[in-house]
Short mmCIF file of C-alpha atoms and ligand atoms in Angstrom, two decimals:
data_model
loop_
_atom_site.label_atom_id
_atom_site.label_comp_id
_atom_site.label_asym_id
_atom_site.label_seq_id
_atom_site.Cartn_x
_atom_site.Cartn_y
_atom_site.Cartn_z
CA MET O 1 28.32 93.96 41.40
CA GLU O 2 30.50 97.05 41.80
CA PRO O 3 29.03 99.84 43.93
CA SER O 4 28.29 102.28 41.10
CA LYS O 5 26.44 99.60 39.15
CA ARG O 6 24.57 98.57 42.26
CA LEU O 7 23.51 102.19 42.78
CA ALA O 8 22.42 102.45 39.16
CA ALA O 9 20.45 99.24 39.48
CA SER O 10 18.70 100.38 42.61
CA LEU O 11 17.96 103.77 41.06
CA LEU O 12 16.51 102.04 38.04
CA CYS O 13 14.43 99.98 40.39
CA TRP O 14 13.01 103.12 42.02
CA VAL O 15 12.32 104.67 38.64
CA VAL O 16 10.31 101.60 37.71
CA ILE O 17 8.37 101.70 40.96
CA PHE O 18 7.60 105.41 40.61
CA ALA O 19 6.67 105.03 36.97
CA SER O 20 4.21 102.27 37.76
CA SER O 21 2.75 104.16 40.70
CA ALA O 22 2.27 107.22 38.50
CA GLN O 23 0.35 105.04 36.09
CA THR O 24 -2.07 103.50 38.53
CA GLY O 25 -2.35 106.13 41.21
CA ALA O 26 -0.94 106.71 44.63
CA HIS O 27 -1.86 103.32 46.07
CA SER O 28 0.07 101.07 43.76
CA SER O 29 3.00 100.88 46.16
CA THR O 30 0.68 98.78 48.32
CA GLN O 31 -0.15 96.26 45.58
CA CYS O 32 -0.21 92.71 46.88
CA HIS O 33 1.67 89.94 45.18
CA PHE O 34 -0.48 86.89 45.60
CA PRO O 35 1.45 83.97 44.12
CA ALA O 36 -1.62 81.72 44.20
CA ILE O 37 -5.39 81.65 44.57
CA PHE O 38 -7.30 78.91 46.37
CA ASN O 39 -11.01 79.03 45.67
CA PHE O 40 -13.97 77.43 47.43
CA GLY O 41 -17.55 77.62 46.24
CA ASP O 42 -20.33 76.49 43.94
CA SER O 43 -21.09 76.83 40.24
CA ASN O 44 -20.48 80.56 40.36
CA SER O 45 -16.78 79.69 40.51
CA ASP O 46 -16.55 76.04 39.41
CA THR O 47 -13.84 75.69 36.74
CA GLY O 48 -14.24 71.95 36.24
CA GLY O 49 -14.87 70.18 39.54
CA LEU O 50 -18.37 68.90 38.94
CA SER O 51 -17.53 68.06 35.34
CA ALA O 52 -14.57 65.95 36.48
CA ALA O 53 -16.58 63.94 38.97
CA PHE O 54 -20.15 63.79 37.70
CA GLY O 55 -20.16 64.49 33.98
CA GLN O 56 -19.23 67.33 31.73
CA ALA O 57 -21.09 70.60 31.52
CA PRO O 58 -22.15 69.94 27.91
CA PRO O 59 -21.73 72.18 24.88
CA PRO O 60 -22.61 74.98 24.21
CA ASN O 61 -21.06 75.77 27.62
CA GLY O 62 -17.72 77.40 26.93
CA GLU O 63 -18.59 78.39 23.35
CA SER O 64 -17.72 82.10 23.51
CA PHE O 65 -14.22 81.85 24.91
CA PHE O 66 -12.84 78.33 25.21
CA HIS O 67 -14.76 77.16 22.12
CA HIS O 68 -15.42 73.85 23.86
CA PRO O 69 -16.83 72.82 27.24
CA ALA O 70 -14.39 73.97 29.91
CA GLY O 71 -16.00 72.77 33.12
CA ARG O 72 -17.75 76.09 33.60
CA TYR O 73 -21.49 76.74 33.58
CA SER O 74 -21.28 79.72 31.28
CA ASP O 75 -20.46 80.52 27.68
CA GLY O 76 -17.01 81.64 28.81
CA ARG O 77 -15.05 82.90 31.77
CA LEU O 78 -16.28 83.33 35.33
CA VAL O 79 -15.54 86.08 37.83
CA ILE O 80 -12.78 83.87 39.34
CA ASP O 81 -11.14 83.62 35.90
CA PHE O 82 -11.07 87.40 35.54
CA ALA O 83 -9.64 87.64 39.05
CA ALA O 84 -6.82 85.17 38.30
CA GLN O 85 -6.15 86.96 35.02
CA SER O 86 -5.91 90.33 36.79
CA PHE O 87 -2.98 88.99 38.85
CA GLY O 88 -1.31 87.51 35.78
CA LEU O 89 -2.03 84.05 37.18
CA PRO O 90 -3.24 81.13 35.08
CA TYR O 91 -6.90 80.06 35.25
CA LEU O 92 -7.41 77.78 38.23
CA SER O 93 -7.37 74.05 37.69
CA ALA O 94 -10.11 72.14 39.45
CA TYR O 95 -8.70 70.01 42.26
CA LEU O 96 -10.81 67.06 41.11
CA ASP O 97 -9.56 67.18 37.54
CA SER O 98 -7.05 64.38 37.07
CA VAL O 99 -5.84 65.29 33.59
CA GLY O 100 -4.10 68.41 32.34
CA THR O 101 -3.98 70.20 35.66
CA ASN O 102 -1.34 72.62 36.84
CA PHE O 103 -1.63 73.71 40.45
CA SER O 104 1.55 75.77 40.60
CA HIS O 105 -0.45 78.96 41.24
CA GLY O 106 -3.53 77.68 42.99
CA ALA O 107 -6.37 75.23 42.95
CA ASN O 108 -10.13 75.37 42.77
CA PHE O 109 -12.21 73.27 45.16
CA ALA O 110 -15.60 74.63 44.05
CA THR O 111 -18.15 72.38 42.40
CA ALA O 112 -21.47 73.31 40.88
CA GLY O 113 -24.31 72.59 43.28
CA SER O 114 -22.12 72.82 46.37
CA THR O 115 -23.63 73.98 49.63
CA ILE O 116 -22.05 75.12 52.87
CA ARG O 117 -23.91 72.46 54.89
CA PRO O 118 -23.87 68.89 53.65
CA GLN O 119 -27.26 67.96 52.24
CA ASN O 120 -29.04 64.79 53.23
CA THR O 121 -29.96 63.99 49.64
CA THR O 122 -27.98 62.68 46.69
CA LEU O 123 -27.00 64.56 43.55
CA THR O 124 -29.41 62.50 41.48
CA GLN O 125 -32.28 63.19 43.87
CA THR O 126 -31.97 66.95 44.15
CA GLY O 127 -29.02 68.14 42.08
CA TYR O 128 -26.93 69.33 45.01
CA SER O 129 -23.27 68.37 44.97
CA PRO O 130 -21.90 66.07 47.69
CA ILE O 131 -18.75 68.25 47.63
CA SER O 132 -20.07 70.64 50.27
CA LEU O 133 -17.78 73.19 51.87
CA ASP O 134 -16.59 70.83 54.64
CA VAL O 135 -15.57 68.30 51.96
CA GLN O 136 -13.78 71.05 50.01
CA LEU O 137 -11.78 71.70 53.17
CA PHE O 138 -10.84 68.02 53.51
CA GLN O 139 -9.63 68.18 49.92
CA PHE O 140 -7.67 71.34 50.60
CA GLU O 141 -5.91 69.71 53.58
CA GLN O 142 -5.01 66.71 51.43
CA PHE O 143 -3.85 68.98 48.68
CA LYS O 144 -1.64 71.00 50.98
CA SER O 145 0.04 68.09 52.73
CA ARG O 146 0.48 65.97 49.59
CA SER O 147 1.81 68.83 47.50
CA GLY O 148 4.37 69.52 50.24
CA TYR O 149 5.47 65.89 50.11
CA PHE O 150 5.55 65.55 46.32
CA ARG O 151 7.15 68.89 45.59
CA GLN O 152 10.19 67.67 47.52
CA GLN O 153 10.56 64.85 45.00
CA GLY O 154 11.46 67.52 42.44
CA GLY O 155 11.09 67.04 38.69
CA VAL O 156 7.72 67.76 37.19
CA PHE O 157 6.11 68.00 40.63
CA GLU O 158 8.06 71.17 41.24
CA GLU O 159 6.46 72.69 38.16
CA LEU O 160 2.95 71.50 38.86
CA LEU O 161 2.55 72.10 42.59
CA PRO O 162 2.65 75.29 44.66
CA LYS O 163 5.57 76.19 46.89
CA GLN O 164 4.74 75.62 50.56
CA SER O 165 5.18 79.33 51.24
CA TYR O 166 2.33 80.09 48.84
CA PHE O 167 -0.21 78.69 51.29
CA SER O 168 0.31 81.62 53.62
CA GLU O 169 0.81 84.18 50.83
CA ALA O 170 -2.18 83.15 48.69
CA LEU O 171 -5.56 84.78 48.29
CA TYR O 172 -8.37 82.55 49.55
CA THR O 173 -11.63 83.25 47.74
CA PHE O 174 -15.14 82.11 48.67
CA ASP O 175 -18.44 82.27 46.80
CA ILE O 176 -20.93 79.90 48.39
CA GLY O 177 -24.32 79.93 50.11
CA GLN O 178 -26.84 80.36 47.30
CA ASN O 179 -27.50 76.62 47.15
CA ASP O 180 -28.11 76.34 50.88
CA LEU O 181 -30.97 78.81 50.40
CA THR O 182 -32.48 77.19 47.32
CA ALA O 183 -32.14 73.69 48.83
CA GLY O 184 -34.44 74.82 51.62
CA LEU O 185 -36.89 76.51 49.27
CA PHE O 186 -37.05 73.49 46.96
CA GLN O 187 -37.84 71.29 49.97
CA ASN O 188 -40.92 73.48 50.30
CA LEU O 189 -39.68 75.23 53.42
CA THR O 190 -41.10 78.74 53.78
CA VAL O 191 -38.80 81.73 53.45
CA GLU O 192 -39.11 82.14 57.23
CA GLN O 193 -38.02 78.55 57.80
CA VAL O 194 -35.02 78.94 55.52
CA LYS O 195 -34.13 82.18 57.30
CA ALA O 196 -34.12 80.27 60.57
CA SER O 197 -31.42 77.95 59.19
CA VAL O 198 -29.06 80.77 58.19
CA PRO O 199 -27.23 81.11 61.53
CA ASP O 200 -26.36 77.40 61.46
CA ILE O 201 -25.24 77.66 57.82
CA LEU O 202 -22.97 80.57 58.69
CA GLU O 203 -21.54 78.82 61.70
CA LYS O 204 -20.37 76.08 59.33
CA PHE O 205 -18.98 78.75 57.03
CA SER O 206 -17.06 80.32 59.87
CA THR O 207 -15.61 76.93 60.83
CA ALA O 208 -14.39 76.46 57.26
CA ILE O 209 -12.64 79.84 57.25
CA LYS O 210 -10.97 79.09 60.59
CA ASN O 211 -9.83 75.77 59.20
CA VAL O 212 -8.09 77.54 56.30
CA TYR O 213 -6.57 79.96 58.80
CA TRP O 214 -5.17 77.09 60.88
CA GLN O 215 -3.65 75.74 57.66
CA GLY O 216 -1.84 79.05 57.23
CA GLY O 217 -4.24 81.10 55.09
CA ARG O 218 -4.30 84.83 55.88
CA TYR O 219 -5.96 86.70 53.02
CA PHE O 220 -9.66 86.14 52.50
CA TRP O 221 -11.87 87.52 49.75
CA ILE O 222 -15.50 86.64 50.40
CA HIS O 223 -18.37 87.16 47.96
CA ASN O 224 -21.86 87.48 49.34
CA THR O 225 -24.73 85.72 47.60
CA GLY O 226 -26.54 87.11 44.55
CA PRO O 227 -30.19 88.05 43.94
CA VAL O 228 -31.47 84.51 43.64
CA GLY O 229 -35.02 85.83 43.23
CA CYS O 230 -34.05 87.08 39.76
CA LEU O 231 -32.98 83.67 38.44
CA ALA O 232 -35.30 81.61 36.24
CA TYR O 233 -34.60 78.34 38.02
CA VAL O 234 -36.11 79.82 41.15
CA ILE O 235 -38.92 82.00 39.78
CA ASP O 236 -40.01 79.41 37.25
CA ARG O 237 -40.20 76.68 39.87
CA LEU O 238 -41.59 78.67 42.78
CA PRO O 239 -44.22 80.97 41.32
CA ILE O 240 -45.17 83.85 43.57
CA LEU O 241 -47.93 86.40 43.65
CA VAL O 242 -47.74 89.51 41.49
CA PRO O 243 -47.43 92.00 44.38
CA GLN O 244 -44.21 90.23 45.37
CA VAL O 245 -42.56 90.88 42.03
CA ASP O 246 -40.38 93.99 41.82
CA MET O 247 -39.83 96.43 38.95
CA ALA O 248 -37.06 94.22 37.51
CA GLY O 249 -39.35 91.17 37.51
CA CYS O 250 -37.54 89.51 40.42
CA ALA O 251 -39.23 87.72 43.31
CA THR O 252 -38.88 90.00 46.33
CA PRO O 253 -39.23 87.36 49.08
CA PHE O 254 -36.34 85.31 47.68
CA ASN O 255 -34.18 88.38 47.23
CA HIS O 256 -34.97 89.38 50.81
CA LEU O 257 -33.85 85.94 51.89
CA ALA O 258 -30.54 86.43 50.05
CA GLN O 259 -30.15 89.85 51.66
CA TYR O 260 -30.83 88.39 55.08
CA PHE O 261 -28.14 85.76 54.47
CA ASN O 262 -25.79 88.54 53.36
CA GLN O 263 -26.46 90.67 56.41
CA LEU O 264 -25.58 87.74 58.66
CA LEU O 265 -22.60 86.83 56.48
CA LYS O 266 -21.29 90.35 56.91
CA GLU O 267 -21.67 90.04 60.69
CA THR O 268 -19.91 86.68 60.54
CA VAL O 269 -16.99 88.29 58.72
CA ILE O 270 -16.83 91.05 61.35
CA GLN O 271 -16.67 88.35 64.03
CA LEU O 272 -13.95 86.51 62.10
CA ARG O 273 -11.91 89.72 61.97
CA SER O 274 -11.93 89.91 65.73
CA ASP O 275 -11.35 86.17 66.24
CA LEU O 276 -8.46 86.07 63.75
CA PRO O 277 -6.81 89.48 64.07
CA ASP O 278 -3.79 88.71 61.91
CA ALA O 279 -5.91 87.69 58.95
CA THR O 280 -7.39 90.06 56.39
CA PHE O 281 -10.98 89.81 55.23
CA THR O 282 -12.63 91.56 52.31
CA TYR O 283 -16.41 91.19 52.11
CA VAL O 284 -17.64 91.81 48.58
CA ASP O 285 -21.23 92.84 47.91
CA VAL O 286 -21.75 90.92 44.70
CA TYR O 287 -25.51 91.02 45.34
CA SER O 288 -25.69 94.76 44.71
CA VAL O 289 -23.59 94.55 41.56
CA LYS O 290 -25.68 91.75 40.07
CA TYR O 291 -28.91 93.48 41.01
CA GLN O 292 -27.69 96.75 39.52
CA LEU O 293 -26.91 94.91 36.29
CA ILE O 294 -30.26 93.12 36.15
CA SER O 295 -32.37 96.13 37.05
CA GLY O 296 -30.48 98.38 34.63
CA ALA O 297 -29.94 95.82 31.86
CA ARG O 298 -31.01 97.98 28.94
CA LYS O 299 -29.05 100.98 30.14
CA TYR O 300 -25.94 98.79 30.19
CA GLY O 301 -26.56 97.40 26.72
CA PHE O 302 -28.04 94.03 27.62
CA GLY O 303 -31.34 92.43 26.59
CA ASN O 304 -34.09 90.93 28.77
CA PRO O 305 -32.28 90.36 32.06
CA LEU O 306 -34.38 87.42 33.23
CA ARG O 307 -34.36 85.42 30.02
CA ALA O 308 -31.81 82.63 29.67
CA CYS O 309 -29.62 82.74 26.59
CA CYS O 310 -29.29 78.97 26.50
CA GLY O 311 -32.35 76.89 27.24
CA HIS O 312 -35.60 75.50 25.99
CA GLY O 313 -38.85 77.42 25.93
CA GLY O 314 -41.13 79.04 28.44
CA LYS O 315 -41.32 82.61 29.66
CA TYR O 316 -37.63 82.64 30.58
CA ASN O 317 -36.33 80.24 27.93
CA TYR O 318 -35.76 77.93 30.87
CA ASN O 319 -37.05 74.41 31.32
CA ARG O 320 -36.12 72.53 34.47
CA TYR O 321 -36.13 69.20 32.65
CA PHE O 322 -34.38 70.34 29.47
CA GLY O 323 -31.44 72.50 30.42
CA CYS O 324 -28.77 74.22 28.38
CA GLY O 325 -27.17 71.66 26.04
CA SER O 326 -29.80 68.99 26.58
CA ALA O 327 -30.71 66.73 23.71
CA ILE O 328 -33.46 64.32 22.80
CA TYR O 329 -33.38 61.34 20.44
CA LYS O 330 -35.78 61.50 17.56
CA ASP O 331 -35.84 58.66 15.02
CA GLY O 332 -32.45 57.56 16.34
CA GLN O 333 -31.01 61.04 15.75
CA LYS O 334 -29.67 63.22 18.50
CA VAL O 335 -31.40 66.60 18.47
CA VAL O 336 -30.09 69.36 20.73
CA ILE O 337 -33.01 71.28 22.17
CA GLY O 338 -31.19 73.35 24.81
CA LYS O 339 -29.62 75.77 22.38
CA SER O 340 -27.72 78.97 22.80
CA CYS O 341 -29.02 82.38 21.71
CA ASN O 342 -27.54 84.30 18.79
CA ASN O 343 -25.64 86.82 20.83
CA PRO O 344 -24.58 85.66 24.31
CA SER O 345 -22.61 88.89 24.75
CA LYS O 346 -25.94 90.76 25.01
CA ALA O 347 -27.42 88.36 27.55
CA ILE O 348 -26.96 88.48 31.32
CA ILE O 349 -28.27 85.07 32.24
CA TRP O 350 -26.72 82.10 30.49
CA ASP O 351 -28.88 79.10 31.37
CA GLY O 352 -31.45 80.28 33.91
CA VAL O 353 -29.07 79.63 36.81
CA HIS O 354 -25.70 81.11 35.85
CA TYR O 355 -24.39 84.27 34.25
CA THR O 356 -22.88 84.80 30.82
CA GLN O 357 -19.24 85.68 30.37
CA ALA O 358 -20.31 89.23 29.42
CA ALA O 359 -22.18 89.56 32.73
CA ASN O 360 -19.31 88.00 34.68
CA GLN O 361 -16.90 90.47 33.11
CA TRP O 362 -19.25 93.34 34.00
CA VAL O 363 -19.50 92.14 37.60
CA PHE O 364 -15.75 91.70 37.85
CA ASN O 365 -15.10 95.21 36.50
CA LYS O 366 -17.40 96.62 39.20
CA ILE O 367 -15.91 94.73 42.14
CA VAL O 368 -12.24 94.90 41.20
CA ASP O 369 -11.68 98.44 42.45
CA GLY O 370 -13.19 97.89 45.89
CA THR O 371 -16.28 100.09 45.43
CA PHE O 372 -18.51 97.23 46.56
CA SER O 373 -16.21 95.88 49.24
CA ASP O 374 -15.97 96.22 52.97
CA PRO O 375 -13.39 97.58 53.60
CA PRO O 376 -13.26 99.29 50.17
CA THR O 377 -9.93 97.74 49.18
CA PRO O 378 -9.34 96.87 45.53
CA LEU O 379 -8.71 93.23 44.69
CA SER O 380 -5.06 94.01 44.00
CA GLN O 381 -4.68 95.25 47.58
CA ALA O 382 -6.69 92.59 49.36
CA CYS O 383 -3.69 91.73 51.54
CA HIS O 384 -4.23 95.01 53.43
CA GLY O 385 -7.62 94.82 55.06
CA HIS O 386 -8.64 96.90 58.01
CA LYS O 387 -7.07 95.10 60.88
CA GLN O 388 -8.43 95.23 64.38
C1 LIG C 1 -29.14 66.52 57.71
O1 LIG C 1 -29.51 65.69 58.77
C2 LIG C 1 -28.85 65.97 59.99
C3 LIG C 1 -29.24 64.88 61.00
O2 LIG C 1 -30.62 64.76 61.07
C4 LIG C 1 -29.25 67.37 60.47
O3 LIG C 1 -28.58 67.68 61.67
C5 LIG C 1 -28.84 68.37 59.38
O4 LIG C 1 -29.25 69.67 59.75
C6 LIG C 1 -29.46 67.99 58.05
N1 LIG C 1 -28.91 68.88 57.02
C7 LIG C 1 -29.67 69.68 56.30
C8 LIG C 1 -28.97 70.57 55.31
O5 LIG C 1 -30.87 69.74 56.39
C1 LIG C 2 2.53 75.19 35.13
O1 LIG C 2 2.13 76.54 35.07
C2 LIG C 2 3.21 77.46 35.29
C3 LIG C 2 2.60 78.84 35.34
O2 LIG C 2 1.75 79.08 34.29
C4 LIG C 2 4.24 77.29 34.19
O3 LIG C 2 5.32 78.16 34.42
C5 LIG C 2 4.74 75.85 34.17
O4 LIG C 2 5.61 75.65 33.08
C6 LIG C 2 3.56 74.89 34.04
N1 LIG C 2 4.10 73.54 34.17
C7 LIG C 2 3.83 72.56 33.29
C8 LIG C 2 4.53 71.25 33.52
O5 LIG C 2 3.05 72.71 32.38
C1 LIG C 3 -43.17 70.58 47.17
O1 LIG C 3 -44.46 70.94 46.75
C2 LIG C 3 -44.76 70.54 45.42
C3 LIG C 3 -46.13 71.13 45.07
O2 LIG C 3 -47.06 70.89 46.09
C4 LIG C 3 -44.72 69.01 45.34
O3 LIG C 3 -45.01 68.59 44.02
C5 LIG C 3 -43.32 68.54 45.74
O4 LIG C 3 -43.26 67.13 45.74
C6 LIG C 3 -42.93 69.08 47.10
N1 LIG C 3 -41.54 68.77 47.32
C7 LIG C 3 -41.06 68.22 48.44
C8 LIG C 3 -39.58 67.99 48.51
O5 LIG C 3 -41.78 67.94 49.38
#
C-alpha cells in the first residue's frame, strides 16, 4: 500500500473507532473481543447436554423461539444464549451432542441437574446429573487437547473446532450450585446441615476454576445462585410454616441458604483473585436480579411469579410426578398433561424449576451492563476486572 493510502486507511480506522465509541459511551475503547465462550453449569445454562445423554427435554420446551425442543429447559433462549448473541457469537453447542455441533466459538459443558460435588445417587434415583462440575472439567480437558490435535488435520475440523489461542482468549462462564443445595434439602438435611456443607462445595468449585486457569483460561464470569426458595419444585415439596413465607410468597429459609452460599461464593472469588492475579473474575449477583423480578412481577408486566407456565395442576401448576411435557396413555392414546400456558411471554417461571425466555431476557438485560456485578464491569468488558 502506498503511504498516502495507508494514512487514509488508518485515519478511516480511527474514524470508525471514534464513531463507535461515541455511540456506546466513553468505555467502548475497552471492549473485549472474546472469540469463544466455554460454559460450565446446570440447567440454568444447559443448551443440550442432558438431552444428548439422557433423553430430550420434551416439547413444549423450545416452543417460543426454536419452535421445537432445543435441549433447553425453557420455552426459548437462556441467559447464556443472550450472552453469546451479545458478542455476535453463535449459540453454544453442547459438548455431549454428537450431531450438528459446531464448536468453532465455544462449547457448553453444562447439563441439567449438575452439581458441583458429585452425588452418591444415580440420575434415576434422585434426578441429579452424573455430569458434576469435576466431570465437566474432564470433558473440557479432553475437548481442548483433542481439538488441538484434530484442528491440525485441517479440512472440516478447522471450521468446527476452536483455534488453540481461543482457550486463553475466551470467556469462561459458570452458573452452578443450586443443585448442591437442593440435593441436601431433598435428602431431608436441615438448612443448617446444608449450610455446613457449603465450604466443602465451594472448595470443589475453586479447584475447578484453578483447573481451567491451568489450562490457560483467564477471563471468568461467575453467576451466583438464584432465590431457590421462590421455585415451585422446592416450595411444593418442602412445605414450610407461614411465618417463614415472605411478601413475594417465597420460602425465606431456603432463600437465606442461597444467600449464604452466595456470600461464601463471593469470598471464594475474592480468594481466587489473589491466588490467580493474572486472571480476571466477575462475580454476578443473579440472585438479586431474579428476586427483584419475582417480587416486582406485576410492576414489570408479568403474571403470578410463582406459578409455572408449563405444568400440571396444584397451587403452582407444578406436579413433581407430571412435569412440563409429560404425557399419559389413555385408551391407547397419548394425552399430554404437562401443557404450556397461553402466553409464556407473561410468565416468569416456565416449569416450576426454570425460567421462561422472557424472564431470561429480563435477567440478561439487567446483568449485561455490570450493575449487578463485582466489580461493576459490563459483560462486554469482562476481560478487564479489578486486578490485584
Ligand atoms: C459421597 O460419599 C463420599 C464418601 O462417603 C463423601 O465423602 C461425599 O461427601 C459424598 N458426597 C455427597 C454430595 O454427599
Ligand atoms: C461453524 O460456525 C462458524 C461460526 O458461526 C461458521 O463460520 C462455520 O462456517 C461453521 N462451520 C460449519 C462446517 O458449519
Ligand atoms: C424425607 O422425608 C420424607 C417425609 O418424612 C420421606 O417421605 C422421605 O422418604 C425422606 N427422604 C429421604 C431421602 O430420606
